[in-house]
Short mmCIF file of C-alpha atoms (C1' of nucleotides) in Angstrom, two decimals:
data_model
loop_
_atom_site.label_atom_id
_atom_site.label_comp_id
_atom_site.label_asym_id
_atom_site.label_seq_id
_atom_site.Cartn_x
_atom_site.Cartn_y
_atom_site.Cartn_z
CA MET A 239 5.66 -10.83 -10.06
CA THR A 240 4.46 -7.80 -11.42
CA THR A 241 5.79 -7.00 -14.82
CA PRO A 242 8.93 -4.68 -14.45
CA GLY A 243 8.70 -2.48 -17.47
CA ARG A 244 5.06 -1.14 -17.08
CA GLY A 245 6.10 2.42 -18.35
CA LEU A 246 8.75 4.58 -17.84
CA HIS A 247 7.75 5.74 -14.22
CA GLY A 248 7.81 1.97 -13.23
CA ARG A 249 11.53 2.02 -14.68
CA VAL A 250 12.32 4.83 -12.44
CA LEU A 251 10.63 3.11 -9.45
CA ASP A 252 12.63 0.12 -9.78
CA THR A 253 15.90 2.13 -8.89
CA LEU A 254 14.10 4.67 -6.66
CA GLY A 255 12.17 2.48 -4.54
CA PRO A 256 14.84 0.20 -3.59
CA ALA A 257 17.10 3.13 -2.88
CA ILE A 258 14.78 4.59 -0.44
CA THR A 259 13.84 1.30 1.09
CA ALA A 260 17.47 0.57 1.65
CA GLY A 261 18.09 3.50 3.54
CA GLU A 262 20.45 5.00 0.68
CA TYR A 263 18.22 8.36 1.49
CA PRO A 264 17.85 8.56 5.19
CA PRO A 265 14.51 9.89 6.54
CA GLY A 266 14.12 13.38 6.33
CA SER A 267 16.14 13.61 3.29
CA VAL A 268 14.99 16.26 0.63
CA LEU A 269 14.68 15.40 -3.06
CA ARG A 270 13.56 17.74 -5.84
CA THR A 271 11.46 16.66 -8.41
CA ASP A 272 13.23 18.50 -11.37
CA GLU A 273 16.70 17.16 -10.14
CA LEU A 274 15.38 13.37 -10.08
CA ALA A 275 13.80 13.74 -13.47
CA GLN A 276 17.21 15.01 -14.95
CA HIS A 277 19.01 12.26 -13.05
CA PHE A 278 16.79 9.70 -14.51
CA GLU A 279 16.50 11.33 -17.86
CA VAL A 280 12.82 11.45 -17.73
CA SER A 281 10.13 14.30 -17.99
CA ARG A 282 8.87 16.17 -14.80
CA SER A 283 5.24 14.16 -15.78
CA VAL A 284 6.86 10.97 -15.41
CA MET A 285 9.00 11.80 -12.49
CA ARG A 286 5.60 13.20 -10.65
CA GLU A 287 3.78 9.93 -11.41
CA ALA A 288 6.68 7.93 -9.82
CA VAL A 289 6.66 10.32 -6.53
CA ARG A 290 2.90 9.92 -6.43
CA VAL A 291 3.32 6.31 -6.11
CA LEU A 292 6.05 6.54 -3.59
CA GLU A 293 3.76 8.92 -1.68
CA SER A 294 0.60 6.52 -1.76
CA MET A 295 3.29 3.83 0.08
CA HIS A 296 4.06 6.33 2.69
CA LEU A 297 7.61 6.35 1.68
CA VAL A 298 8.00 9.91 1.09
CA GLU A 299 5.83 13.07 1.60
CA SER A 300 5.71 15.93 -0.97
CA ARG A 301 5.32 19.54 0.08
CA ARG A 302 5.43 22.75 -1.78
CA ARG A 303 8.29 25.02 -1.56
CA VAL A 304 9.99 22.13 0.38
CA GLY A 305 10.37 19.15 -1.81
CA VAL A 306 10.05 15.20 -1.54
CA THR A 307 11.14 14.38 1.96
CA VAL A 308 11.72 10.80 2.96
CA ARG A 309 9.36 9.66 5.81
CA PRO A 310 10.69 7.67 8.80
CA LYS A 311 10.74 3.87 8.30
CA ALA A 312 7.95 3.40 10.97
CA GLU A 313 5.61 5.12 8.79
CA TRP A 314 5.93 3.07 5.58
CA ASN A 315 3.42 0.95 4.38
CA VAL A 316 5.40 -2.32 5.10
CA TYR A 317 2.30 -4.43 4.06
CA ASP A 318 2.76 -3.21 0.40
CA PRO A 319 4.16 -6.06 -1.74
CA GLN A 320 6.22 -3.92 -3.69
CA VAL A 321 7.76 -2.48 -0.48
CA ILE A 322 8.21 -5.96 0.76
CA ARG A 323 9.87 -7.25 -2.47
CA TRP A 324 12.38 -3.99 -2.52
CA ARG A 325 13.28 -4.83 1.07
CA LEU A 326 13.79 -8.20 0.59
CA ALA A 327 15.99 -7.34 -2.35
CA GLY A 328 17.93 -4.97 -0.14
CA ALA A 329 20.14 -4.54 2.68
CA ASP A 330 17.78 -5.18 5.78
CA ARG A 331 16.68 -8.46 3.75
CA PRO A 332 17.62 -10.51 7.03
CA HIS A 333 15.65 -8.23 9.39
CA GLN A 334 12.76 -8.25 6.93
CA LEU A 335 12.76 -11.90 6.66
CA ARG A 336 12.41 -12.07 10.63
CA SER A 337 9.50 -9.72 10.76
CA LEU A 338 7.67 -11.49 8.05
CA THR A 339 8.28 -15.07 9.75
CA VAL A 340 6.85 -13.87 13.04
CA LEU A 341 3.81 -12.43 11.04
CA ARG A 342 3.43 -15.84 9.66
CA SER A 343 3.77 -17.45 12.88
CA ALA A 344 0.94 -15.63 13.89
CA ILE A 345 -1.32 -15.80 11.03
CA GLU A 346 -1.11 -19.33 9.65
CA PRO A 347 -2.12 -21.23 12.54
CA VAL A 348 -5.41 -19.45 12.97
CA ALA A 349 -5.79 -19.59 9.07
CA ALA A 350 -5.38 -23.40 9.13
CA GLY A 351 -7.96 -23.56 12.07
CA LEU A 352 -10.48 -21.65 9.73
CA ALA A 353 -9.44 -23.55 6.54
CA ALA A 354 -10.47 -26.75 8.65
CA GLN A 355 -13.83 -25.17 9.10
CA HIS A 356 -14.39 -23.74 5.49
CA ALA A 357 -12.34 -25.73 3.14
CA THR A 358 -14.16 -26.78 -0.06
CA ALA A 359 -13.65 -30.55 -1.07
CA GLU A 360 -11.80 -29.16 -3.80
CA GLN A 361 -9.29 -27.25 -1.82
CA CYS A 362 -8.95 -30.36 0.50
CA ALA A 363 -7.95 -32.37 -2.59
CA GLU A 364 -5.41 -29.71 -3.45
CA LEU A 365 -4.03 -29.51 0.06
CA THR A 366 -3.39 -33.13 -0.06
CA GLU A 367 -1.97 -33.15 -3.41
CA CYS A 368 0.32 -30.33 -2.49
CA ALA A 369 1.48 -32.34 0.72
CA LEU A 370 2.08 -35.53 -1.33
CA GLY A 371 4.06 -33.46 -3.64
CA MET A 372 6.21 -32.11 -0.84
CA VAL A 373 6.96 -36.05 0.47
CA ALA A 374 7.58 -36.90 -3.06
CA ASN A 375 10.60 -34.43 -3.28
CA SER A 376 11.74 -34.11 0.21
CA ARG A 377 14.77 -36.54 -0.80
CA GLY A 378 17.37 -36.26 -3.46
CA HIS A 379 18.17 -32.89 -4.00
CA LYS A 380 14.79 -31.89 -5.75
CA LEU A 381 14.74 -28.60 -3.79
CA GLU A 382 13.01 -26.50 -6.43
CA GLN A 383 10.30 -28.94 -6.85
CA TYR A 384 9.54 -29.13 -3.03
CA LEU A 385 9.53 -25.41 -2.90
CA VAL A 386 6.71 -25.21 -5.73
CA HIS A 387 4.56 -27.52 -3.40
CA ASP A 388 5.44 -25.94 -0.33
CA ILE A 389 4.39 -22.57 -1.85
CA ALA A 390 1.18 -23.93 -3.25
CA PHE A 391 0.28 -25.78 0.19
CA HIS A 392 0.72 -22.44 2.29
CA ARG A 393 -1.37 -20.73 -0.50
CA VAL A 394 -4.26 -22.90 -0.58
CA VAL A 395 -4.40 -22.99 3.49
CA LEU A 396 -4.56 -19.11 3.62
CA THR A 397 -6.91 -18.80 0.88
CA ALA A 398 -9.21 -21.81 1.95
CA SER A 399 -9.41 -19.58 5.46
CA GLY A 400 -12.13 -17.63 3.80
CA ASN A 401 -10.38 -14.51 4.99
CA GLU A 402 -9.46 -11.90 2.45
CA MET A 403 -6.88 -10.46 4.65
CA PHE A 404 -5.34 -13.95 5.19
CA ALA A 405 -5.62 -15.07 1.63
CA ARG A 406 -3.68 -12.03 0.54
CA LEU A 407 -0.62 -13.05 2.36
CA GLY A 408 -0.09 -15.89 -0.21
CA ASP A 409 2.21 -13.66 -2.02
CA VAL A 410 4.30 -12.82 0.94
CA VAL A 411 4.63 -16.34 2.35
CA ALA A 412 5.75 -17.40 -1.14
CA GLU A 413 8.50 -14.73 -1.11
CA VAL A 414 9.58 -15.85 2.35
CA LEU A 415 9.79 -19.36 1.44
CA ALA A 416 11.47 -18.91 -1.97
CA GLY A 417 14.06 -16.62 -0.15
CA ARG A 418 14.58 -19.42 2.28
CA THR A 419 15.59 -21.72 -0.44
CA HIS A 420 17.31 -19.51 -2.65
CA HIS A 421 19.34 -17.35 -0.28
CA GLU A 422 19.42 -18.40 3.28
CA VAL A 423 19.87 -21.57 5.17
CA MET A 424 19.70 -23.90 2.42
CA PHE A 425 19.29 -27.66 3.49
CA GLU A 426 20.40 -30.40 1.76
CA ASP A 427 17.06 -31.78 2.23
CA PRO A 428 13.96 -30.47 4.00
CA ASP A 429 13.53 -31.48 7.87
CA PRO A 430 11.59 -34.72 7.26
CA ALA A 431 9.50 -33.67 10.55
CA ALA A 432 8.27 -30.52 8.92
CA VAL A 433 7.31 -32.52 5.92
CA THR A 434 5.21 -34.69 8.18
CA LEU A 435 3.70 -31.83 9.78
CA HIS A 436 2.09 -30.65 6.51
CA VAL A 437 0.91 -33.85 5.77
CA ARG A 438 -0.95 -33.89 8.99
CA VAL A 439 -2.16 -30.63 8.53
CA ALA A 440 -3.77 -31.67 5.11
CA GLU A 441 -5.40 -34.52 7.11
CA ALA A 442 -6.52 -32.14 9.88
CA VAL A 443 -8.31 -29.94 7.29
CA ARG A 444 -9.83 -32.59 5.49
CA ALA A 445 -11.31 -34.07 8.70
CA GLY A 446 -12.53 -30.47 9.72
CA ASP A 447 -10.44 -30.56 13.06
CA ALA A 448 -9.81 -26.82 13.45
CA SER A 449 -8.04 -27.22 16.75
CA ARG A 450 -5.69 -29.94 15.52
CA ALA A 451 -4.90 -28.06 12.41
CA GLU A 452 -4.21 -25.01 14.30
CA GLU A 453 -1.91 -26.72 16.44
CA LEU A 454 0.02 -28.66 13.71
CA THR A 455 0.53 -25.51 11.81
CA ARG A 456 1.62 -23.66 14.99
CA GLN A 457 4.37 -26.49 15.18
CA ILE A 458 5.35 -25.67 11.65
CA ALA A 459 5.89 -22.19 12.60
CA VAL A 460 7.84 -23.00 15.56
CA GLY A 461 10.18 -24.76 13.14
CA ALA A 462 10.54 -21.68 10.82
CA LEU A 463 11.06 -19.32 13.86
CA GLN A 464 13.93 -21.71 15.12
CA GLU A 465 15.54 -21.83 11.53
CA LEU A 466 16.09 -18.28 12.15
CA ASP A 467 17.25 -18.39 15.62
CA ILE A 468 14.02 -16.25 16.51
CA LEU A 469 13.26 -18.97 19.26
CA ALA A 470 15.56 -20.64 21.45
CA PRO A 471 15.84 -24.32 19.89
CA MET B 1027 -6.23 10.82 9.31
CA THR B 1028 -4.11 11.79 6.12
CA THR B 1029 -4.88 15.33 5.07
CA PRO B 1030 -7.93 14.95 2.59
CA GLY B 1031 -6.96 18.06 0.51
CA ARG B 1032 -3.30 16.79 -0.72
CA GLY B 1033 -3.84 18.29 -4.22
CA LEU B 1034 -5.98 17.83 -7.01
CA HIS B 1035 -5.38 14.09 -7.56
CA GLY B 1036 -6.26 13.53 -3.96
CA ARG B 1037 -9.52 15.03 -4.40
CA VAL B 1038 -10.14 12.91 -7.37
CA LEU B 1039 -9.09 9.84 -5.42
CA ASP B 1040 -11.43 10.58 -2.57
CA THR B 1041 -14.29 10.08 -5.03
CA LEU B 1042 -12.73 7.50 -7.35
CA GLY B 1043 -11.31 5.23 -4.74
CA PRO B 1044 -14.58 4.55 -2.57
CA ALA B 1045 -16.50 4.30 -5.84
CA ILE B 1046 -14.12 1.48 -6.69
CA THR B 1047 -13.77 -0.11 -3.70
CA ALA B 1048 -17.72 -0.01 -3.11
CA GLY B 1049 -18.03 -2.13 -6.14
CA GLU B 1050 -19.68 0.64 -8.01
CA TYR B 1051 -17.37 -0.14 -11.04
CA PRO B 1052 -17.44 -3.92 -11.09
CA PRO B 1053 -14.02 -5.81 -11.85
CA GLY B 1054 -13.36 -5.75 -15.34
CA SER B 1055 -14.99 -2.41 -15.92
CA VAL B 1056 -13.02 -0.30 -18.26
CA LEU B 1057 -12.65 3.40 -17.82
CA ARG B 1058 -10.82 5.70 -19.96
CA THR B 1059 -8.47 8.71 -18.65
CA ASP B 1060 -9.64 11.41 -20.79
CA GLU B 1061 -13.21 10.60 -19.95
CA LEU B 1062 -12.68 10.52 -16.25
CA ALA B 1063 -10.68 13.78 -16.48
CA GLN B 1064 -13.54 15.49 -17.97
CA HIS B 1065 -15.98 14.11 -15.54
CA PHE B 1066 -13.91 15.45 -12.59
CA GLU B 1067 -12.96 18.55 -14.66
CA VAL B 1068 -9.30 18.22 -13.93
CA SER B 1069 -6.41 17.86 -16.72
CA ARG B 1070 -5.00 14.51 -18.01
CA SER B 1071 -1.75 14.92 -15.93
CA VAL B 1072 -3.74 14.99 -12.60
CA MET B 1073 -5.91 12.10 -13.73
CA ARG B 1074 -2.89 10.13 -14.84
CA GLU B 1075 -1.33 10.67 -11.30
CA ALA B 1076 -4.48 9.47 -9.75
CA VAL B 1077 -4.53 6.29 -11.92
CA ARG B 1078 -1.18 5.78 -11.00
CA VAL B 1079 -2.00 5.64 -7.14
CA LEU B 1080 -4.84 3.25 -7.96
CA GLU B 1081 -2.68 1.07 -10.00
CA SER B 1082 -0.07 1.01 -7.10
CA MET B 1083 -3.01 -0.42 -4.87
CA HIS B 1084 -3.83 -2.80 -7.44
CA LEU B 1085 -7.21 -1.55 -7.72
CA VAL B 1086 -6.90 -1.05 -11.49
CA GLU B 1087 -4.45 -1.98 -14.23
CA SER B 1088 -3.77 0.31 -17.00
CA ARG B 1089 -3.15 -0.98 -20.63
CA ARG B 1090 -2.61 0.66 -23.62
CA ARG B 1091 -5.05 0.68 -26.43
CA VAL B 1092 -7.76 -0.60 -23.71
CA GLY B 1093 -8.10 1.77 -20.88
CA VAL B 1094 -7.98 1.61 -17.22
CA THR B 1095 -9.60 -1.82 -16.13
CA VAL B 1096 -10.82 -2.48 -12.55
CA ARG B 1097 -9.12 -5.41 -11.19
CA PRO B 1098 -10.79 -8.29 -9.24
CA LYS B 1099 -11.14 -7.67 -5.65
CA ALA B 1100 -8.91 -10.64 -4.54
CA GLU B 1101 -6.06 -8.68 -6.11
CA TRP B 1102 -6.36 -5.51 -4.28
CA ASN B 1103 -3.94 -4.36 -1.64
CA VAL B 1104 -5.97 -4.95 1.37
CA TYR B 1105 -3.67 -4.03 3.66
CA ASP B 1106 -3.34 -0.48 2.21
CA PRO B 1107 -4.82 1.79 5.12
CA GLN B 1108 -6.29 4.25 2.48
CA VAL B 1109 -8.15 0.84 0.97
CA ILE B 1110 -9.13 0.11 4.39
CA ARG B 1111 -10.60 3.16 5.14
CA TRP B 1112 -12.43 3.61 1.75
CA ARG B 1113 -14.06 0.15 2.36
CA LEU B 1114 -14.94 0.98 5.79
CA ALA B 1115 -16.64 3.99 4.71
CA GLY B 1116 -18.55 2.32 2.07
CA ALA B 1117 -20.90 -0.50 1.70
CA ASP B 1118 -18.97 -3.59 2.52
CA ARG B 1119 -18.03 -2.06 5.89
CA PRO B 1120 -19.53 -4.97 8.05
CA HIS B 1121 -17.51 -7.63 5.96
CA GLN B 1122 -14.41 -5.43 6.05
CA LEU B 1123 -14.94 -5.22 10.06
CA ARG B 1124 -15.13 -8.91 10.10
CA SER B 1125 -12.24 -9.49 8.20
CA LEU B 1126 -10.20 -7.28 10.15
CA THR B 1127 -11.57 -8.37 13.64
CA VAL B 1128 -10.28 -12.07 12.69
CA LEU B 1129 -6.91 -10.51 11.71
CA ARG B 1130 -6.78 -8.81 15.10
CA SER B 1131 -7.60 -12.08 16.83
CA ALA B 1132 -4.37 -13.64 15.06
CA ILE B 1133 -2.20 -10.95 15.55
CA GLU B 1134 -2.73 -9.20 18.98
CA PRO B 1135 -2.23 -12.38 21.25
CA VAL B 1136 1.13 -13.00 19.57
CA ALA B 1137 1.90 -9.16 19.85
CA ALA B 1138 1.34 -9.37 23.65
CA GLY B 1139 3.53 -12.25 24.14
CA LEU B 1140 6.42 -10.45 22.42
CA ALA B 1141 5.52 -7.09 24.07
CA ALA B 1142 6.09 -9.16 27.52
CA GLN B 1143 9.55 -9.85 26.53
CA HIS B 1144 10.41 -6.66 24.95
CA ALA B 1145 8.54 -3.88 26.45
CA THR B 1146 10.66 -0.97 27.93
CA ALA B 1147 9.84 0.18 31.33
CA GLU B 1148 8.33 3.34 29.89
CA GLN B 1149 6.14 1.48 27.47
CA CYS B 1150 5.03 -0.67 30.64
CA ALA B 1151 4.01 2.34 32.30
CA GLU B 1152 2.10 3.67 29.37
CA LEU B 1153 0.29 0.53 29.35
CA THR B 1154 -0.87 0.54 32.91
CA GLU B 1155 -1.60 4.11 32.51
CA CYS B 1156 -4.02 3.37 29.43
CA ALA B 1157 -5.65 0.47 31.51
CA LEU B 1158 -6.01 2.79 34.31
CA GLY B 1159 -7.85 5.20 32.08
CA MET B 1160 -10.17 2.42 30.66
CA VAL B 1161 -11.24 1.50 34.21
CA ALA B 1162 -11.82 5.20 34.98
CA ASN B 1163 -14.05 5.74 32.18
CA SER B 1164 -15.81 2.26 32.06
CA ARG B 1165 -18.72 3.58 33.60
CA GLY B 1166 -21.08 6.40 33.09
CA HIS B 1167 -21.52 7.12 29.42
CA LYS B 1168 -17.96 8.03 28.99
CA LEU B 1169 -17.50 5.97 25.74
CA GLU B 1170 -15.32 8.58 23.84
CA GLN B 1171 -12.89 8.92 26.77
CA TYR B 1172 -12.89 5.05 27.18
CA LEU B 1173 -12.24 4.64 23.36
CA VAL B 1174 -9.15 7.04 23.53
CA HIS B 1175 -7.52 4.95 26.29
CA ASP B 1176 -8.68 1.69 24.32
CA ILE B 1177 -6.94 2.59 21.21
CA ALA B 1178 -3.76 3.88 23.08
CA PHE B 1179 -3.64 0.66 24.78
CA HIS B 1180 -3.63 -1.58 21.85
CA ARG B 1181 -1.34 0.73 20.05
CA VAL B 1182 1.32 0.59 22.66
CA VAL B 1183 1.08 -3.40 22.77
CA LEU B 1184 1.49 -3.69 19.20
CA THR B 1185 4.27 -1.41 19.26
CA ALA B 1186 6.12 -2.88 22.17
CA SER B 1187 6.02 -6.10 20.37
CA GLY B 1188 9.09 -5.02 18.60
CA ASN B 1189 7.67 -6.28 15.25
CA GLU B 1190 7.38 -3.58 12.83
CA MET B 1191 4.56 -5.47 10.89
CA PHE B 1192 2.74 -5.70 14.00
CA ALA B 1193 3.31 -1.88 14.93
CA ARG B 1194 2.07 -0.88 11.65
CA LEU B 1195 -1.59 -2.54 12.53
CA GLY B 1196 -1.80 0.03 15.02
CA ASP B 1197 -3.86 2.36 12.54
CA VAL B 1198 -6.02 -0.40 11.57
CA VAL B 1199 -6.97 -1.42 15.05
CA ALA B 1200 -7.65 2.04 15.85
CA GLU B 1201 -9.92 2.45 12.86
CA VAL B 1202 -11.89 -1.05 14.11
CA LEU B 1203 -12.26 0.11 17.73
CA ALA B 1204 -13.42 3.68 16.62
CA GLY B 1205 -15.81 2.03 14.26
CA ARG B 1206 -17.19 -0.41 17.05
CA THR B 1207 -18.06 2.57 19.05
CA HIS B 1208 -19.17 4.90 16.63
CA HIS B 1209 -21.25 2.89 14.04
CA GLU B 1210 -21.71 -0.50 15.23
CA VAL B 1211 -23.10 -2.24 18.53
CA MET B 1212 -22.70 0.54 20.82
CA PHE B 1213 -23.10 -0.71 24.46
CA GLU B 1214 -24.20 1.57 27.29
CA ASP B 1215 -20.78 1.14 28.93
CA PRO B 1216 -18.12 -1.51 28.02
CA ASP B 1217 -18.06 -5.04 29.13
CA PRO B 1218 -16.64 -4.95 32.46
CA ALA B 1219 -15.09 -8.31 31.82
CA ALA B 1220 -13.11 -6.85 28.92
CA VAL B 1221 -12.03 -4.09 31.15
CA THR B 1222 -10.62 -6.25 33.64
CA LEU B 1223 -8.74 -8.44 31.07
CA HIS B 1224 -6.81 -5.24 29.82
CA VAL B 1225 -5.73 -4.47 33.21
CA ARG B 1226 -4.55 -8.07 33.50
CA VAL B 1227 -2.82 -8.04 30.30
CA ALA B 1228 -0.92 -4.98 31.55
CA GLU B 1229 -0.04 -6.54 34.60
CA ALA B 1230 1.39 -9.61 32.65
CA VAL B 1231 3.39 -7.51 30.42
CA ARG B 1232 5.00 -5.57 33.25
CA ALA B 1233 5.74 -9.04 34.87
CA GLY B 1234 7.31 -10.28 31.51
CA ASP B 1235 4.98 -13.23 31.61
CA ALA B 1236 4.61 -13.78 27.89
CA SER B 1237 2.21 -16.90 27.96
CA ARG B 1238 -0.18 -15.31 30.27
CA ALA B 1239 -0.21 -12.04 28.19
CA GLU B 1240 -0.56 -14.10 25.15
CA GLU B 1241 -3.55 -16.04 26.69
CA LEU B 1242 -5.43 -13.02 28.11
CA THR B 1243 -5.12 -11.08 25.07
CA ARG B 1244 -6.37 -14.27 23.36
CA GLN B 1245 -9.74 -13.86 25.62
CA ILE B 1246 -10.20 -10.19 24.56
CA ALA B 1247 -9.99 -11.13 21.13
CA VAL B 1248 -12.64 -13.93 21.61
CA GLY B 1249 -14.79 -11.25 22.98
CA ALA B 1250 -14.56 -9.04 20.10
CA LEU B 1251 -15.25 -12.16 17.90
CA GLN B 1252 -18.48 -12.70 19.94
CA GLU B 1253 -19.56 -9.14 19.63
CA LEU B 1254 -19.58 -9.78 15.55
CA ASP B 1255 -20.99 -12.97 15.85
CA ILE B 1256 -18.38 -14.62 14.45
CA LEU B 1257 -17.70 -17.13 17.23
CA ALA B 1258 -20.79 -18.96 18.77
CA PRO B 1259 -21.32 -17.17 22.25
"C1'" DG C 255 -10.13 -21.17 -41.26
"C1'" DT C 256 -5.52 -19.17 -40.82
"C1'" DG C 257 -2.32 -16.21 -41.55
"C1'" DA C 258 -0.28 -11.64 -42.62
"C1'" DC C 259 -1.05 -6.81 -42.75
"C1'" DA C 260 -3.34 -2.33 -42.09
"C1'" DT C 261 -5.59 0.86 -39.06
"C1'" DA C 262 -7.64 3.07 -35.30
"C1'" DT C 263 -7.39 3.86 -30.61
"C1'" DA C 264 -6.03 4.97 -25.89
"C1'" DA C 265 -2.40 5.20 -22.83
"C1'" DG C 266 2.15 7.07 -22.83
"C1'" DT C 267 5.57 10.74 -23.13
"C1'" DC C 268 7.77 15.39 -23.66
"C1'" DT C 269 7.53 20.42 -23.28
"C1'" DG C 270 6.85 24.94 -21.73
"C1'" DA C 271 4.02 28.34 -19.55
"C1'" DC C 272 1.59 29.60 -15.77
"C1'" DT C 273 -0.54 29.13 -10.73
"C1'" DT C 274 -0.26 28.69 -6.00
"C1'" DT C 275 1.60 27.76 -1.69
"C1'" DT C 276 4.80 28.13 1.73
"C1'" DT C 277 9.26 29.30 3.85
"C1'" DG C 278 12.64 32.54 5.16
"C1'" DC C 279 14.42 36.68 5.37
"C1'" DG C 280 14.93 41.55 5.91
"C1'" DG C 281 13.08 45.46 7.38
"C1'" DC C 282 10.14 47.99 10.36
"C1'" DT C 283 8.40 49.20 14.63
"C1'" DG C 284 7.50 48.97 19.83
"C1'" DC D 319 16.48 43.70 21.47
"C1'" DA D 320 12.12 41.44 20.56
"C1'" DG D 321 8.39 40.69 17.90
"C1'" DC D 322 5.64 41.44 13.77
"C1'" DC D 323 4.66 42.23 9.04
"C1'" DG D 324 5.02 41.65 4.58
"C1'" DC D 325 7.60 40.65 0.29
"C1'" DA D 326 10.08 37.82 -2.71
"C1'" DA D 327 11.88 33.33 -4.14
"C1'" DA D 328 11.72 28.43 -4.53
"C1'" DA D 329 9.53 24.28 -5.54
"C1'" DA D 330 5.34 21.81 -6.21
"C1'" DG D 331 1.07 21.85 -8.67
"C1'" DT D 332 -1.96 22.50 -12.73
"C1'" DC D 333 -2.65 23.17 -17.40
"C1'" DA D 334 -2.85 22.51 -22.61
"C1'" DG D 335 -1.23 20.74 -26.69
"C1'" DA D 336 1.58 18.15 -29.68
"C1'" DC D 337 3.52 13.86 -30.77
"C1'" DT D 338 4.88 8.73 -30.09
"C1'" DT D 339 4.09 3.98 -29.27
"C1'" DA D 340 1.83 -0.20 -28.41
"C1'" DT D 341 -1.66 -3.15 -29.44
"C1'" DA D 342 -6.73 -4.94 -30.15
"C1'" DT D 343 -9.27 -5.69 -34.03
"C1'" DG D 344 -11.11 -5.86 -38.32
"C1'" DT D 345 -9.73 -7.22 -43.39
"C1'" DC D 346 -7.98 -9.63 -47.05
"C1'" DA D 347 -5.43 -12.91 -49.46
"C1'" DC D 348 -4.38 -17.51 -49.56
#
DNA sequence: GTGACATATAAGTCTGACTTTTTGCGGCTG
DNA sequence: CAGCCGCAAAAAGTCAGACTTATATGTCAC
């Protein structure tokens, strides 16, 4: 994670960001820099820096003689990892989790297909190692260890795809997977079918079989969607 | 586009952002706030605000006693529309265009499938209207008019998917399509096959046929990939 | 060589004064 | 009464300067 205490303005953002993304200040609300500065007991300069950051995330808009107005949700930079984290920590966590899982279901199969074409020998080795780690921890309440390998697996696939946009989703996927284990439906042990699929994806990538890697990953995605009742079972 | 002159710090970003994303300051480079402020002839407060924004995009990291260091490309928030615009305007425009097109090819088919399930009657009407507009302007050097309808079409599909993450890619797709018409391979007239596919997607969405909408959109995506020689023809 | 300590450096913070833009009101005019 | 113009207030924006804090690095003793 990004360090939380990277300056006073960061401390302010840790409170204000979640508040806005949680809808505590509904869209159209008008804030004033001076009042906020007083409320958070920081100087105006610090407050201005915080507002600038929120502005760059399209969460708010600052206009002269008006103040700092909260923008409608549809305009937010929802791909900003910081925004994602704030929303995952807040009230619309379930909604955010669904959006992200659907996004994953679109991206990861394609990424796996590309990985089969572009993965280096080293990446293939990492992948099988991750898959084996998942197998080894798939039974007997070793959920934390399992999670570590699961996250690593998906991160390697996204990176090996060779597409920078896909690669940057590694953190997001990590957040989703961690969330599932820690807050959502927490199975006693992971679904054995899912574990097997991961192993087979690793094999397909190693074999350079793009369409098989893609199809298998699609099946993993379907499983994730079903877990959230997005697809009929 | 976002208004260019939203304050002095914005003016600074318009120069500094493109410079960094273009690799003019290679990763690891160290800048100093005071020097930058002098160079851009602004006060330190303004410069600090600009640095904060760059920091929130993960383009730079500011540390005491060290300065403002440029982060490696792999850590940038490549989904930030501002960053995308800077990169599209700079040297690695071709590379960025490829990444984005691959991203589109993963997302849009899934989005079209969801649109077929969730689109309102109004959205269906908009979609057919866009498709007809594309047909009407597909012959006779009316590329600009064609582009407008093409952009609108894809934006409606992404919005109608009902997924906020997909919806927010509308601007990105618009940027890519506009780029293709204005800077890249500029055909005399658009490919008739592509135009037909758009019409058929509109029909499939209207009919609520998710898998057909998805498959047809996948074909559109394949065409876009072939244009950039990402797929063998 | 290793450890503790001193120092210089650059970011971080605060304050107060000033500027600029913009909204909304009020009065003027037709 | 409608419409227009211009004034005044409000809030963000900008600047300059003084001060604080963290920290990388060099120095010295052991």
